[in-house]
């Protein structure tokens, strides 16, 4: 058994099996790594730090290519990959060098290590509620391997290409980011593979079904269309009587111009809402063309462009700003 606060190394499937058999269902975190990958060395340092903080958790490193039978069993296709075990059963997974996510998962699983039979039932209920919430997170939800920008399997890539080709508006969930969701959704939906597409909380199917719907022309009637950019910009501009498009938000401005304009508007006491253009590149570029105004921040009142920082400063100096913000001019 590994000593508390130490990262143990497993050199074989047998050694790993022994390390997984921890008493009382305590958490075991296994890092599948490779010596040629610098990100693995970085994550080993993160593991060493976590081992000191979580002395009841067993941390194990396993060279993925040295034990191909274990890597194959657990579908390890890239390094670093982390698997989380309790009572020799895999309970979660993390693909990639994501230190904050690793820390979060260790904290979550370590705090729930002692699970009674009664709380197992409530855990299942919690997972079902979570899956329902995820499925209904958007009108059209895609559960896939990776993200639309970086699909991590051919089927997911094809699915994204079809949805984009038909201008379908969808949100996605990376099943590699959460092993509990990855396994739980298979049972919940009675669908054993990924990707899975849901519309209005109902399973439509996987890639083959979507291809059939595309061929029959039904896909366009089932899935919601993406809002045209111009319509989206109009909706955003009119979201509140006074709308400020800026870098950052009211609490944290991310450029000097945005900071100055917020201070000026705050001093008027007028209510306003903001949109962070750094969070949405499509809006950031599209609004420049739509408003014929090349820079940010941009201030709108009742859907009409007032201007940027210089204009707002001039209006403040002339005493016109407050009436304009109140919609009196």
PDB file of C-alpha atoms in Angstrom:
ATOM      1  CA  UNK A   1       0.000   0.000   0.000  1.00  0.00           C
ATOM      2  CA  UNK A   2       1.241   3.505  -0.845  1.00  0.00           C
ATOM      3  CA  UNK A   3       2.213   5.755   2.037  1.00  0.00           C
ATOM      4  CA  UNK A   4       0.019   8.815   2.643  1.00  0.00           C
ATOM      5  CA  UNK A   5       1.082  11.934   0.755  1.00  0.00           C
ATOM      6  CA  UNK A   6       3.236   9.958  -1.718  1.00  0.00           C
ATOM      7  CA  UNK A   7       2.671   9.202  -5.410  1.00  0.00           C
ATOM      8  CA  UNK A   8       3.129   5.479  -6.041  1.00  0.00           C
ATOM      9  CA  UNK A   9       4.361   4.012  -9.336  1.00  0.00           C
ATOM     10  CA  UNK A  10       2.767   0.903 -10.804  1.00  0.00           C
ATOM     11  CA  UNK A  11       4.856  -1.106 -13.274  1.00  0.00           C
ATOM     12  CA  UNK A  12       2.354  -3.840 -14.107  1.00  0.00           C
ATOM     13  CA  UNK A  13      -1.339  -4.691 -14.197  1.00  0.00           C
ATOM     14  CA  UNK A  14      -0.839  -6.794 -11.053  1.00  0.00           C
ATOM     15  CA  UNK A  15       0.713  -3.909  -9.130  1.00  0.00           C
ATOM     16  CA  UNK A  16      -2.102  -1.617 -10.240  1.00  0.00           C
ATOM     17  CA  UNK A  17      -4.673  -4.180  -9.077  1.00  0.00           C
ATOM     18  CA  UNK A  18      -3.076  -4.250  -5.620  1.00  0.00           C
ATOM     19  CA  UNK A  19      -3.034  -0.441  -5.397  1.00  0.00           C
ATOM     20  CA  UNK A  20      -6.699  -0.244  -6.413  1.00  0.00           C
ATOM     21  CA  UNK A  21      -7.763  -2.429  -3.487  1.00  0.00           C
ATOM     22  CA  UNK A  22      -7.823   0.338  -0.902  1.00  0.00           C
ATOM     23  CA  UNK A  23      -9.777  -0.227   2.343  1.00  0.00           C
ATOM     24  CA  UNK A  24     -13.085   1.539   3.005  1.00  0.00           C
ATOM     25  CA  UNK A  25     -13.701   2.538  -0.597  1.00  0.00           C
ATOM     26  CA  UNK A  26     -11.114   5.320  -0.453  1.00  0.00           C
ATOM     27  CA  UNK A  27     -10.236   7.140  -3.671  1.00  0.00           C
ATOM     28  CA  UNK A  28      -7.445   6.020  -6.019  1.00  0.00           C
ATOM     29  CA  UNK A  29      -6.286   8.351  -8.811  1.00  0.00           C
ATOM     30  CA  UNK A  30      -4.246   6.754 -11.623  1.00  0.00           C
ATOM     31  CA  UNK A  31      -2.231   8.919 -14.016  1.00  0.00           C
ATOM     32  CA  UNK A  32      -1.541   7.226 -17.374  1.00  0.00           C
ATOM     33  CA  UNK A  33       1.547   9.024 -18.586  1.00  0.00           C
ATOM     34  CA  UNK A  34       4.447   8.827 -21.039  1.00  0.00           C
ATOM     35  CA  UNK A  35       8.072   9.927 -20.500  1.00  0.00           C
ATOM     36  CA  UNK A  36       8.194  11.724 -23.868  1.00  0.00           C
ATOM     37  CA  UNK A  37       5.271  14.043 -23.042  1.00  0.00           C
ATOM     38  CA  UNK A  38       6.317  17.196 -21.100  1.00  0.00           C
ATOM     39  CA  UNK A  39       2.713  17.872 -20.022  1.00  0.00           C
ATOM     40  CA  UNK A  40       2.775  14.556 -18.131  1.00  0.00           C
ATOM     41  CA  UNK A  41       5.764  15.696 -16.078  1.00  0.00           C
ATOM     42  CA  UNK A  42       3.882  18.887 -15.207  1.00  0.00           C
ATOM     43  CA  UNK A  43       0.817  16.910 -14.130  1.00  0.00           C
ATOM     44  CA  UNK A  44       2.990  14.601 -12.012  1.00  0.00           C
ATOM     45  CA  UNK A  45       4.038  17.707 -10.067  1.00  0.00           C
ATOM     46  CA  UNK A  46       0.364  18.633  -9.620  1.00  0.00           C
ATOM     47  CA  UNK A  47      -0.314  15.086  -8.365  1.00  0.00           C
ATOM     48  CA  UNK A  48       2.555  15.320  -5.873  1.00  0.00           C
ATOM     49  CA  UNK A  49       1.056  18.528  -4.461  1.00  0.00           C
ATOM     50  CA  UNK A  50      -2.430  16.980  -4.273  1.00  0.00           C
ATOM     51  CA  UNK A  51      -0.982  13.898  -2.541  1.00  0.00           C
ATOM     52  CA  UNK A  52       0.286  16.112   0.288  1.00  0.00           C
ATOM     53  CA  UNK A  53      -3.115  17.815   0.634  1.00  0.00           C
ATOM     54  CA  UNK A  54      -5.235  14.639   0.394  1.00  0.00           C
ATOM     55  CA  UNK A  55      -3.468  12.100   2.552  1.00  0.00           C
ATOM     56  CA  UNK A  56      -6.376   9.615   2.404  1.00  0.00           C
ATOM     57  CA  UNK A  57      -6.246   9.476  -1.391  1.00  0.00           C
ATOM     58  CA  UNK A  58      -3.883   7.084  -3.197  1.00  0.00           C
ATOM     59  CA  UNK A  59      -2.167   8.589  -6.250  1.00  0.00           C
ATOM     60  CA  UNK A  60      -0.606   6.233  -8.799  1.00  0.00           C
ATOM     61  CA  UNK A  61       1.444   6.822 -11.952  1.00  0.00           C
ATOM     62  CA  UNK A  62       1.356   4.223 -14.724  1.00  0.00           C
ATOM     63  CA  UNK A  63       3.400   4.434 -17.923  1.00  0.00           C
ATOM     64  CA  UNK A  64       0.689   3.886 -20.548  1.00  0.00           C
ATOM     65  CA  UNK A  65       2.872   2.274 -23.216  1.00  0.00           C
ATOM     66  CA  UNK A  66       4.552  -0.078 -20.726  1.00  0.00           C
ATOM     67  CA  UNK A  67       1.233  -1.781 -19.877  1.00  0.00           C
ATOM     68  CA  UNK A  68      -0.685  -1.884 -23.211  1.00  0.00           C
ATOM     69  CA  UNK A  69      -3.245  -4.394 -21.908  1.00  0.00           C
ATOM     70  CA  UNK A  70      -4.306  -1.985 -19.124  1.00  0.00           C
ATOM     71  CA  UNK A  71      -4.329   1.016 -21.494  1.00  0.00           C
ATOM     72  CA  UNK A  72      -6.491  -0.933 -23.937  1.00  0.00           C
ATOM     73  CA  UNK A  73      -8.884  -2.082 -21.204  1.00  0.00           C
ATOM     74  CA  UNK A  74      -9.506   1.511 -20.085  1.00  0.00           C
ATOM     75  CA  UNK A  75      -9.487   3.024 -23.615  1.00  0.00           C
ATOM     76  CA  UNK A  76      -6.434   5.214 -23.027  1.00  0.00           C
ATOM     77  CA  UNK A  77      -5.834   6.881 -26.385  1.00  0.00           C
ATOM     78  CA  UNK A  78      -3.795   9.899 -25.280  1.00  0.00           C
ATOM     79  CA  UNK A  79      -1.654  11.104 -22.381  1.00  0.00           C
ATOM     80  CA  UNK A  80      -2.055  12.418 -19.793  1.00  0.00           C
ATOM     81  CA  UNK A  81      -5.260  10.604 -18.831  1.00  0.00           C
ATOM     82  CA  UNK A  82      -6.489  10.258 -15.242  1.00  0.00           C
ATOM     83  CA  UNK A  83      -8.817   7.531 -13.985  1.00  0.00           C
ATOM     84  CA  UNK A  84     -10.556   7.674 -10.604  1.00  0.00           C
ATOM     85  CA  UNK A  85     -11.358   4.439  -8.731  1.00  0.00           C
ATOM     86  CA  UNK A  86     -13.323   3.445  -5.634  1.00  0.00           C
ATOM     87  CA  UNK A  87     -13.619  -0.175  -4.512  1.00  0.00           C
ATOM     88  CA  UNK A  88     -11.632  -1.162  -7.657  1.00  0.00           C
ATOM     89  CA  UNK A  89     -14.439   0.369  -9.797  1.00  0.00           C
ATOM     90  CA  UNK A  90     -13.786   3.274 -12.153  1.00  0.00           C
ATOM     91  CA  UNK A  91     -15.961   6.248 -11.143  1.00  0.00           C
ATOM     92  CA  UNK A  92     -14.565   9.088 -13.252  1.00  0.00           C
ATOM     93  CA  UNK A  93     -12.086  10.068 -15.933  1.00  0.00           C
ATOM     94  CA  UNK A  94     -10.151  13.140 -17.071  1.00  0.00           C
ATOM     95  CA  UNK A  95      -8.404  13.368 -20.451  1.00  0.00           C
ATOM     96  CA  UNK A  96      -5.698  16.001 -20.888  1.00  0.00           C
ATOM     97  CA  UNK A  97      -3.454  18.247 -18.800  1.00  0.00           C
ATOM     98  CA  UNK A  98      -6.127  20.229 -16.927  1.00  0.00           C
ATOM     99  CA  UNK A  99      -4.725  20.934 -13.449  1.00  0.00           C
ATOM    100  CA  UNK A 100      -7.758  22.906 -12.141  1.00  0.00           C
ATOM    101  CA  UNK A 101     -10.165  20.184 -13.321  1.00  0.00           C
ATOM    102  CA  UNK A 102      -7.989  17.443 -11.765  1.00  0.00           C
ATOM    103  CA  UNK A 103      -7.953  19.312  -8.462  1.00  0.00           C
ATOM    104  CA  UNK A 104     -11.734  19.784  -8.588  1.00  0.00           C
ATOM    105  CA  UNK A 105     -12.408  16.103  -9.319  1.00  0.00           C
ATOM    106  CA  UNK A 106     -10.048  14.917  -6.560  1.00  0.00           C
ATOM    107  CA  UNK A 107     -11.763  17.228  -4.050  1.00  0.00           C
ATOM    108  CA  UNK A 108     -15.247  16.103  -5.141  1.00  0.00           C
ATOM    109  CA  UNK A 109     -14.530  12.363  -5.028  1.00  0.00           C
ATOM    110  CA  UNK A 110     -12.371  12.508  -1.903  1.00  0.00           C
ATOM    111  CA  UNK A 111     -15.143  14.262   0.028  1.00  0.00           C
ATOM    112  CA  UNK A 112     -17.655  11.554  -0.918  1.00  0.00           C
ATOM    113  CA  UNK A 113     -15.437   8.533  -0.272  1.00  0.00           C
ATOM    114  CA  UNK A 114     -17.544   7.041   2.502  1.00  0.00           C
ATOM    115  CA  UNK A 115     -20.804   6.130   0.790  1.00  0.00           C
ATOM    116  CA  UNK A 116     -23.470   4.079   2.494  1.00  0.00           C
ATOM    117  CA  UNK A 117     -26.005   1.865   0.716  1.00  0.00           C
ATOM    118  CA  UNK A 118     -28.746   4.437   1.339  1.00  0.00           C
ATOM    119  CA  UNK A 119     -26.745   7.243  -0.171  1.00  0.00           C
ATOM    120  CA  UNK A 120     -26.020   5.102  -3.248  1.00  0.00           C
ATOM    121  CA  UNK A 121     -29.704   5.412  -4.124  1.00  0.00           C
ATOM    122  CA  UNK A 122     -29.617   9.163  -3.649  1.00  0.00           C
ATOM    123  CA  UNK A 123     -26.437   9.324  -5.773  1.00  0.00           C
ATOM    124  CA  UNK A 124     -28.326   7.607  -8.615  1.00  0.00           C
ATOM    125  CA  UNK A 125     -31.166  10.094  -8.183  1.00  0.00           C
ATOM    126  CA  UNK A 126     -28.670  12.967  -8.231  1.00  0.00           C
ATOM    127  CA  UNK A 127     -27.115  11.643 -11.457  1.00  0.00           C
ATOM    128  CA  UNK A 128     -30.527  11.266 -13.123  1.00  0.00           C
ATOM    129  CA  UNK A 129     -31.426  14.846 -12.172  1.00  0.00           C
ATOM    130  CA  UNK A 130     -28.060  16.042 -13.489  1.00  0.00           C
ATOM    131  CA  UNK A 131     -28.494  14.190 -16.794  1.00  0.00           C
ATOM    132  CA  UNK A 132     -31.994  15.658 -17.240  1.00  0.00           C
ATOM    133  CA  UNK A 133     -30.592  19.134 -16.613  1.00  0.00           C
ATOM    134  CA  UNK A 134     -27.767  18.617 -19.137  1.00  0.00           C
ATOM    135  CA  UNK A 135     -30.078  17.173 -21.803  1.00  0.00           C
ATOM    136  CA  UNK A 136     -32.333  20.219 -21.427  1.00  0.00           C
ATOM    137  CA  UNK A 137     -29.480  22.749 -21.173  1.00  0.00           C
ATOM    138  CA  UNK A 138     -30.234  23.912 -24.740  1.00  0.00           C
ATOM    139  CA  UNK A 139     -33.003  23.242 -27.279  1.00  0.00           C
ATOM    140  CA  UNK A 140     -30.503  21.080 -29.202  1.00  0.00           C
ATOM    141  CA  UNK A 141     -27.794  19.286 -27.173  1.00  0.00           C
ATOM    142  CA  UNK A 142     -24.956  17.187 -28.602  1.00  0.00           C
ATOM    143  CA  UNK A 143     -23.063  14.795 -26.320  1.00  0.00           C
ATOM    144  CA  UNK A 144     -19.792  14.137 -28.099  1.00  0.00           C
ATOM    145  CA  UNK A 145     -16.118  13.285 -27.714  1.00  0.00           C
ATOM    146  CA  UNK A 146     -14.302  16.610 -27.589  1.00  0.00           C
ATOM    147  CA  UNK A 147     -15.775  19.961 -28.619  1.00  0.00           C
ATOM    148  CA  UNK A 148     -17.222  21.301 -31.904  1.00  0.00           C
ATOM    149  CA  UNK A 149     -13.924  23.126 -32.521  1.00  0.00           C
ATOM    150  CA  UNK A 150     -11.825  20.086 -31.575  1.00  0.00           C
ATOM    151  CA  UNK A 151     -13.753  16.815 -32.049  1.00  0.00           C
ATOM    152  CA  UNK A 152     -11.860  13.817 -30.665  1.00  0.00           C
ATOM    153  CA  UNK A 153     -13.355  11.065 -32.790  1.00  0.00           C
ATOM    154  CA  UNK A 154     -14.423  10.711 -36.415  1.00  0.00           C
ATOM    155  CA  UNK A 155     -18.109  10.163 -35.626  1.00  0.00           C
ATOM    156  CA  UNK A 156     -18.297  13.320 -33.491  1.00  0.00           C
ATOM    157  CA  UNK A 157     -16.485  15.271 -36.229  1.00  0.00           C
ATOM    158  CA  UNK A 158     -18.995  14.114 -38.863  1.00  0.00           C
ATOM    159  CA  UNK A 159     -21.944  14.967 -36.598  1.00  0.00           C
ATOM    160  CA  UNK A 160     -20.673  18.525 -36.041  1.00  0.00           C
ATOM    161  CA  UNK A 161     -20.078  18.975 -39.787  1.00  0.00           C
ATOM    162  CA  UNK A 162     -23.679  17.916 -40.591  1.00  0.00           C
ATOM    163  CA  UNK A 163     -25.203  20.209 -37.932  1.00  0.00           C
ATOM    164  CA  UNK A 164     -23.076  23.163 -39.082  1.00  0.00           C
ATOM    165  CA  UNK A 165     -23.886  22.499 -42.755  1.00  0.00           C
ATOM    166  CA  UNK A 166     -27.586  22.814 -41.930  1.00  0.00           C
ATOM    167  CA  UNK A 167     -27.030  25.948 -39.764  1.00  0.00           C
ATOM    168  CA  UNK A 168     -28.435  24.129 -36.757  1.00  0.00           C
ATOM    169  CA  UNK A 169     -28.070  25.895 -33.419  1.00  0.00           C
ATOM    170  CA  UNK A 170     -26.705  23.489 -30.797  1.00  0.00           C
ATOM    171  CA  UNK A 171     -24.756  23.303 -27.560  1.00  0.00           C
ATOM    172  CA  UNK A 172     -22.418  20.443 -26.728  1.00  0.00           C
ATOM    173  CA  UNK A 173     -21.046  18.462 -23.800  1.00  0.00           C
ATOM    174  CA  UNK A 174     -17.651  16.729 -23.900  1.00  0.00           C
ATOM    175  CA  UNK A 175     -18.232  13.260 -22.428  1.00  0.00           C
ATOM    176  CA  UNK A 176     -14.465  12.879 -21.926  1.00  0.00           C
ATOM    177  CA  UNK A 177     -14.704  15.614 -19.288  1.00  0.00           C
ATOM    178  CA  UNK A 178     -17.000  13.602 -16.993  1.00  0.00           C
ATOM    179  CA  UNK A 179     -16.908   9.811 -16.729  1.00  0.00           C
ATOM    180  CA  UNK A 180     -20.049   9.725 -14.591  1.00  0.00           C
ATOM    181  CA  UNK A 181     -22.060  11.448 -17.324  1.00  0.00           C
ATOM    182  CA  UNK A 182     -20.355   9.369 -20.026  1.00  0.00           C
ATOM    183  CA  UNK A 183     -21.454   6.057 -18.487  1.00  0.00           C
ATOM    184  CA  UNK A 184     -24.714   7.284 -16.924  1.00  0.00           C
ATOM    185  CA  UNK A 185     -26.157   8.703 -20.127  1.00  0.00           C
ATOM    186  CA  UNK A 186     -25.733   5.358 -21.918  1.00  0.00           C
ATOM    187  CA  UNK A 187     -28.045   3.754 -19.355  1.00  0.00           C
ATOM    188  CA  UNK A 188     -30.401   6.719 -19.082  1.00  0.00           C
ATOM    189  CA  UNK A 189     -30.979   6.928 -22.848  1.00  0.00           C
ATOM    190  CA  UNK A 190     -30.558   3.198 -23.526  1.00  0.00           C
ATOM    191  CA  UNK A 191     -28.117   4.180 -26.273  1.00  0.00           C
ATOM    192  CA  UNK A 192     -24.658   2.585 -25.949  1.00  0.00           C
ATOM    193  CA  UNK A 193     -22.513   4.843 -28.151  1.00  0.00           C
ATOM    194  CA  UNK A 194     -21.536   8.470 -28.796  1.00  0.00           C
ATOM    195  CA  UNK A 195     -22.252  11.005 -30.210  1.00  0.00           C
ATOM    196  CA  UNK A 196     -25.870  11.408 -29.037  1.00  0.00           C
ATOM    197  CA  UNK A 197     -28.133  14.250 -30.197  1.00  0.00           C
ATOM    198  CA  UNK A 198     -31.096  15.513 -28.132  1.00  0.00           C
ATOM    199  CA  UNK A 199     -33.790  17.991 -29.188  1.00  0.00           C
ATOM    200  CA  UNK A 200     -36.155  19.464 -26.566  1.00  0.00           C
ATOM    201  CA  UNK A 201     -34.881  16.886 -24.051  1.00  0.00           C
ATOM    202  CA  UNK A 202     -35.663  13.904 -26.325  1.00  0.00           C
ATOM    203  CA  UNK A 203     -33.034  11.587 -27.818  1.00  0.00           C
ATOM    204  CA  UNK A 204     -32.937  11.798 -31.620  1.00  0.00           C
ATOM    205  CA  UNK A 205     -30.080   9.310 -32.022  1.00  0.00           C
ATOM    206  CA  UNK A 206     -26.480   8.909 -33.114  1.00  0.00           C
ATOM    207  CA  UNK A 207     -24.631   9.641 -36.338  1.00  0.00           C
ATOM    208  CA  UNK A 208     -26.400   7.006 -38.484  1.00  0.00           C
ATOM    209  CA  UNK A 209     -29.859   8.320 -37.498  1.00  0.00           C
ATOM    210  CA  UNK A 210     -28.795  11.920 -38.204  1.00  0.00           C
ATOM    211  CA  UNK A 211     -27.475  10.885 -41.631  1.00  0.00           C
ATOM    212  CA  UNK A 212     -30.829   9.211 -42.402  1.00  0.00           C
ATOM    213  CA  UNK A 213     -32.735  12.331 -41.270  1.00  0.00           C
ATOM    214  CA  UNK A 214     -30.480  14.496 -43.420  1.00  0.00           C
ATOM    215  CA  UNK A 215     -31.053  12.271 -46.462  1.00  0.00           C
ATOM    216  CA  UNK A 216     -34.839  12.354 -45.980  1.00  0.00           C
ATOM    217  CA  UNK A 217     -34.924  16.124 -45.432  1.00  0.00           C
ATOM    218  CA  UNK A 218     -36.373  15.732 -41.920  1.00  0.00           C
ATOM    219  CA  UNK A 219     -33.319  17.081 -40.092  1.00  0.00           C
ATOM    220  CA  UNK A 220     -34.161  20.700 -40.946  1.00  0.00           C
ATOM    221  CA  UNK A 221     -37.668  20.357 -39.484  1.00  0.00           C
ATOM    222  CA  UNK A 222     -36.564  18.603 -36.272  1.00  0.00           C
ATOM    223  CA  UNK A 223     -33.593  20.742 -35.188  1.00  0.00           C
ATOM    224  CA  UNK A 224     -33.685  24.473 -34.337  1.00  0.00           C
ATOM    225  CA  UNK A 225     -31.928  26.756 -36.798  1.00  0.00           C
ATOM    226  CA  UNK A 226     -29.134  29.065 -35.708  1.00  0.00           C
ATOM    227  CA  UNK A 227     -30.245  32.667 -35.387  1.00  0.00           C
ATOM    228  CA  UNK A 228     -28.901  34.884 -38.157  1.00  0.00           C
ATOM    229  CA  UNK A 229     -26.119  37.168 -36.931  1.00  0.00           C
ATOM    230  CA  UNK A 230     -28.001  40.357 -37.829  1.00  0.00           C
ATOM    231  CA  UNK A 231     -31.076  39.196 -35.879  1.00  0.00           C
ATOM    232  CA  UNK A 232     -28.866  38.238 -32.955  1.00  0.00           C
ATOM    233  CA  UNK A 233     -27.151  41.642 -32.922  1.00  0.00           C
ATOM    234  CA  UNK A 234     -30.527  43.443 -33.020  1.00  0.00           C
ATOM    235  CA  UNK A 235     -31.734  41.338 -30.093  1.00  0.00           C
ATOM    236  CA  UNK A 236     -28.572  42.080 -28.084  1.00  0.00           C
ATOM    237  CA  UNK A 237     -28.651  45.829 -28.798  1.00  0.00           C
ATOM    238  CA  UNK A 238     -32.271  45.952 -27.605  1.00  0.00           C
ATOM    239  CA  UNK A 239     -31.751  43.630 -24.619  1.00  0.00           C
ATOM    240  CA  UNK A 240     -31.915  46.649 -22.259  1.00  0.00           C
ATOM    241  CA  UNK A 241     -32.761  50.357 -22.731  1.00  0.00           C
ATOM    242  CA  UNK A 242     -29.054  51.148 -22.182  1.00  0.00           C
ATOM    243  CA  UNK A 243     -26.581  48.544 -23.512  1.00  0.00           C
ATOM    244  CA  UNK A 244     -22.810  48.810 -23.347  1.00  0.00           C
ATOM    245  CA  UNK A 245     -20.640  46.522 -25.497  1.00  0.00           C
ATOM    246  CA  UNK A 246     -17.240  46.448 -23.839  1.00  0.00           C
ATOM    247  CA  UNK A 247     -14.164  44.416 -22.997  1.00  0.00           C
ATOM    248  CA  UNK A 248     -15.010  42.738 -19.692  1.00  0.00           C
ATOM    249  CA  UNK A 249     -18.053  43.531 -17.548  1.00  0.00           C
ATOM    250  CA  UNK A 250     -19.306  46.026 -14.956  1.00  0.00           C
ATOM    251  CA  UNK A 251     -17.269  44.357 -12.207  1.00  0.00           C
ATOM    252  CA  UNK A 252     -14.046  43.828 -14.183  1.00  0.00           C
ATOM    253  CA  UNK A 253     -13.230  46.053 -17.160  1.00  0.00           C
ATOM    254  CA  UNK A 254     -10.485  44.543 -19.336  1.00  0.00           C
ATOM    255  CA  UNK A 255      -9.247  47.689 -21.065  1.00  0.00           C
ATOM    256  CA  UNK A 256      -8.716  51.329 -20.026  1.00  0.00           C
ATOM    257  CA  UNK A 257     -11.401  52.717 -22.387  1.00  0.00           C
ATOM    258  CA  UNK A 258     -14.036  50.309 -21.050  1.00  0.00           C
ATOM    259  CA  UNK A 259     -13.040  51.178 -17.471  1.00  0.00           C
ATOM    260  CA  UNK A 260     -13.430  54.911 -18.139  1.00  0.00           C
ATOM    261  CA  UNK A 261     -16.838  54.630 -19.821  1.00  0.00           C
ATOM    262  CA  UNK A 262     -18.185  52.473 -16.963  1.00  0.00           C
ATOM    263  CA  UNK A 263     -17.054  55.075 -14.413  1.00  0.00           C
ATOM    264  CA  UNK A 264     -18.841  57.830 -16.370  1.00  0.00           C
ATOM    265  CA  UNK A 265     -22.105  55.851 -16.724  1.00  0.00           C
ATOM    266  CA  UNK A 266     -22.003  54.710 -13.074  1.00  0.00           C
ATOM    267  CA  UNK A 267     -21.801  58.346 -11.981  1.00  0.00           C
ATOM    268  CA  UNK A 268     -25.100  59.109 -13.791  1.00  0.00           C
ATOM    269  CA  UNK A 269     -26.960  56.520 -11.672  1.00  0.00           C
ATOM    270  CA  UNK A 270     -28.720  55.190 -14.790  1.00  0.00           C
ATOM    271  CA  UNK A 271     -29.356  51.424 -15.024  1.00  0.00           C
ATOM    272  CA  UNK A 272     -27.551  49.639 -17.855  1.00  0.00           C
ATOM    273  CA  UNK A 273     -26.453  46.204 -19.003  1.00  0.00           C
ATOM    274  CA  UNK A 274     -23.163  45.103 -20.547  1.00  0.00           C
ATOM    275  CA  UNK A 275     -21.999  42.537 -23.073  1.00  0.00           C
ATOM    276  CA  UNK A 276     -18.409  41.244 -22.968  1.00  0.00           C
ATOM    277  CA  UNK A 277     -17.218  41.198 -26.607  1.00  0.00           C
ATOM    278  CA  UNK A 278     -14.149  39.149 -25.576  1.00  0.00           C
ATOM    279  CA  UNK A 279     -16.503  36.227 -24.866  1.00  0.00           C
ATOM    280  CA  UNK A 280     -17.982  36.117 -28.386  1.00  0.00           C
ATOM    281  CA  UNK A 281     -15.804  36.703 -31.456  1.00  0.00           C
ATOM    282  CA  UNK A 282     -18.789  36.569 -33.832  1.00  0.00           C
ATOM    283  CA  UNK A 283     -20.510  39.455 -32.018  1.00  0.00           C
ATOM    284  CA  UNK A 284     -17.219  41.340 -31.620  1.00  0.00           C
ATOM    285  CA  UNK A 285     -16.539  41.403 -35.369  1.00  0.00           C
ATOM    286  CA  UNK A 286     -20.160  41.507 -36.532  1.00  0.00           C
ATOM    287  CA  UNK A 287     -21.147  44.544 -34.466  1.00  0.00           C
ATOM    288  CA  UNK A 288     -18.326  46.626 -35.968  1.00  0.00           C
ATOM    289  CA  UNK A 289     -19.855  46.122 -39.428  1.00  0.00           C
ATOM    290  CA  UNK A 290     -23.461  46.369 -38.251  1.00  0.00           C
ATOM    291  CA  UNK A 291     -22.905  49.712 -36.468  1.00  0.00           C
ATOM    292  CA  UNK A 292     -20.180  50.970 -38.842  1.00  0.00           C
ATOM    293  CA  UNK A 293     -18.119  51.712 -35.729  1.00  0.00           C
ATOM    294  CA  UNK A 294     -14.669  50.058 -35.692  1.00  0.00           C
ATOM    295  CA  UNK A 295     -13.765  50.177 -31.996  1.00  0.00           C
ATOM    296  CA  UNK A 296     -14.998  49.317 -28.499  1.00  0.00           C
ATOM    297  CA  UNK A 297     -16.626  50.217 -26.158  1.00  0.00           C
ATOM    298  CA  UNK A 298     -19.914  51.005 -27.947  1.00  0.00           C
ATOM    299  CA  UNK A 299     -22.906  52.483 -26.124  1.00  0.00           C
ATOM    300  CA  UNK A 300     -26.508  51.978 -27.323  1.00  0.00           C
ATOM    301  CA  UNK A 301     -29.698  53.602 -26.017  1.00  0.00           C
ATOM    302  CA  UNK A 302     -33.055  52.147 -27.101  1.00  0.00           C
ATOM    303  CA  UNK A 303     -31.327  50.205 -29.880  1.00  0.00           C
ATOM    304  CA  UNK A 304     -29.533  53.247 -31.317  1.00  0.00           C
ATOM    305  CA  UNK A 305     -25.754  53.737 -31.294  1.00  0.00           C
ATOM    306  CA  UNK A 306     -24.649  56.700 -29.173  1.00  0.00           C
ATOM    307  CA  UNK A 307     -20.920  56.185 -29.762  1.00  0.00           C
ATOM    308  CA  UNK A 308     -17.669  55.279 -28.029  1.00  0.00           C
ATOM    309  CA  UNK A 309     -15.703  56.758 -25.140  1.00  0.00           C
ATOM    310  CA  UNK A 310     -14.840  60.094 -26.831  1.00  0.00           C
ATOM    311  CA  UNK A 311     -18.499  60.777 -27.742  1.00  0.00           C
ATOM    312  CA  UNK A 312     -19.645  59.867 -24.225  1.00  0.00           C
ATOM    313  CA  UNK A 313     -17.022  62.211 -22.736  1.00  0.00           C
ATOM    314  CA  UNK A 314     -18.223  65.070 -24.978  1.00  0.00           C
ATOM    315  CA  UNK A 315     -21.855  64.433 -24.029  1.00  0.00           C
ATOM    316  CA  UNK A 316     -20.894  64.433 -20.357  1.00  0.00           C
ATOM    317  CA  UNK A 317     -19.064  67.748 -20.722  1.00  0.00           C
ATOM    318  CA  UNK A 318     -22.014  69.340 -22.537  1.00  0.00           C
ATOM    319  CA  UNK A 319     -24.543  68.028 -20.004  1.00  0.00           C
ATOM    320  CA  UNK A 320     -26.386  66.005 -22.668  1.00  0.00           C
ATOM    321  CA  UNK A 321     -25.389  62.528 -21.452  1.00  0.00           C
ATOM    322  CA  UNK A 322     -27.967  62.042 -18.687  1.00  0.00           C
ATOM    323  CA  UNK A 323     -31.001  63.045 -20.829  1.00  0.00           C
ATOM    324  CA  UNK A 324     -29.774  60.751 -23.631  1.00  0.00           C
ATOM    325  CA  UNK A 325     -29.305  57.798 -21.268  1.00  0.00           C
ATOM    326  CA  UNK A 326     -32.804  58.399 -19.893  1.00  0.00           C
ATOM    327  CA  UNK A 327     -34.154  58.398 -23.457  1.00  0.00           C
ATOM    328  CA  UNK A 328     -35.307  62.006 -23.240  1.00  0.00           C
ATOM    329  CA  UNK A 329     -33.402  63.134 -26.368  1.00  0.00           C
TER     330      UNK A 329
END
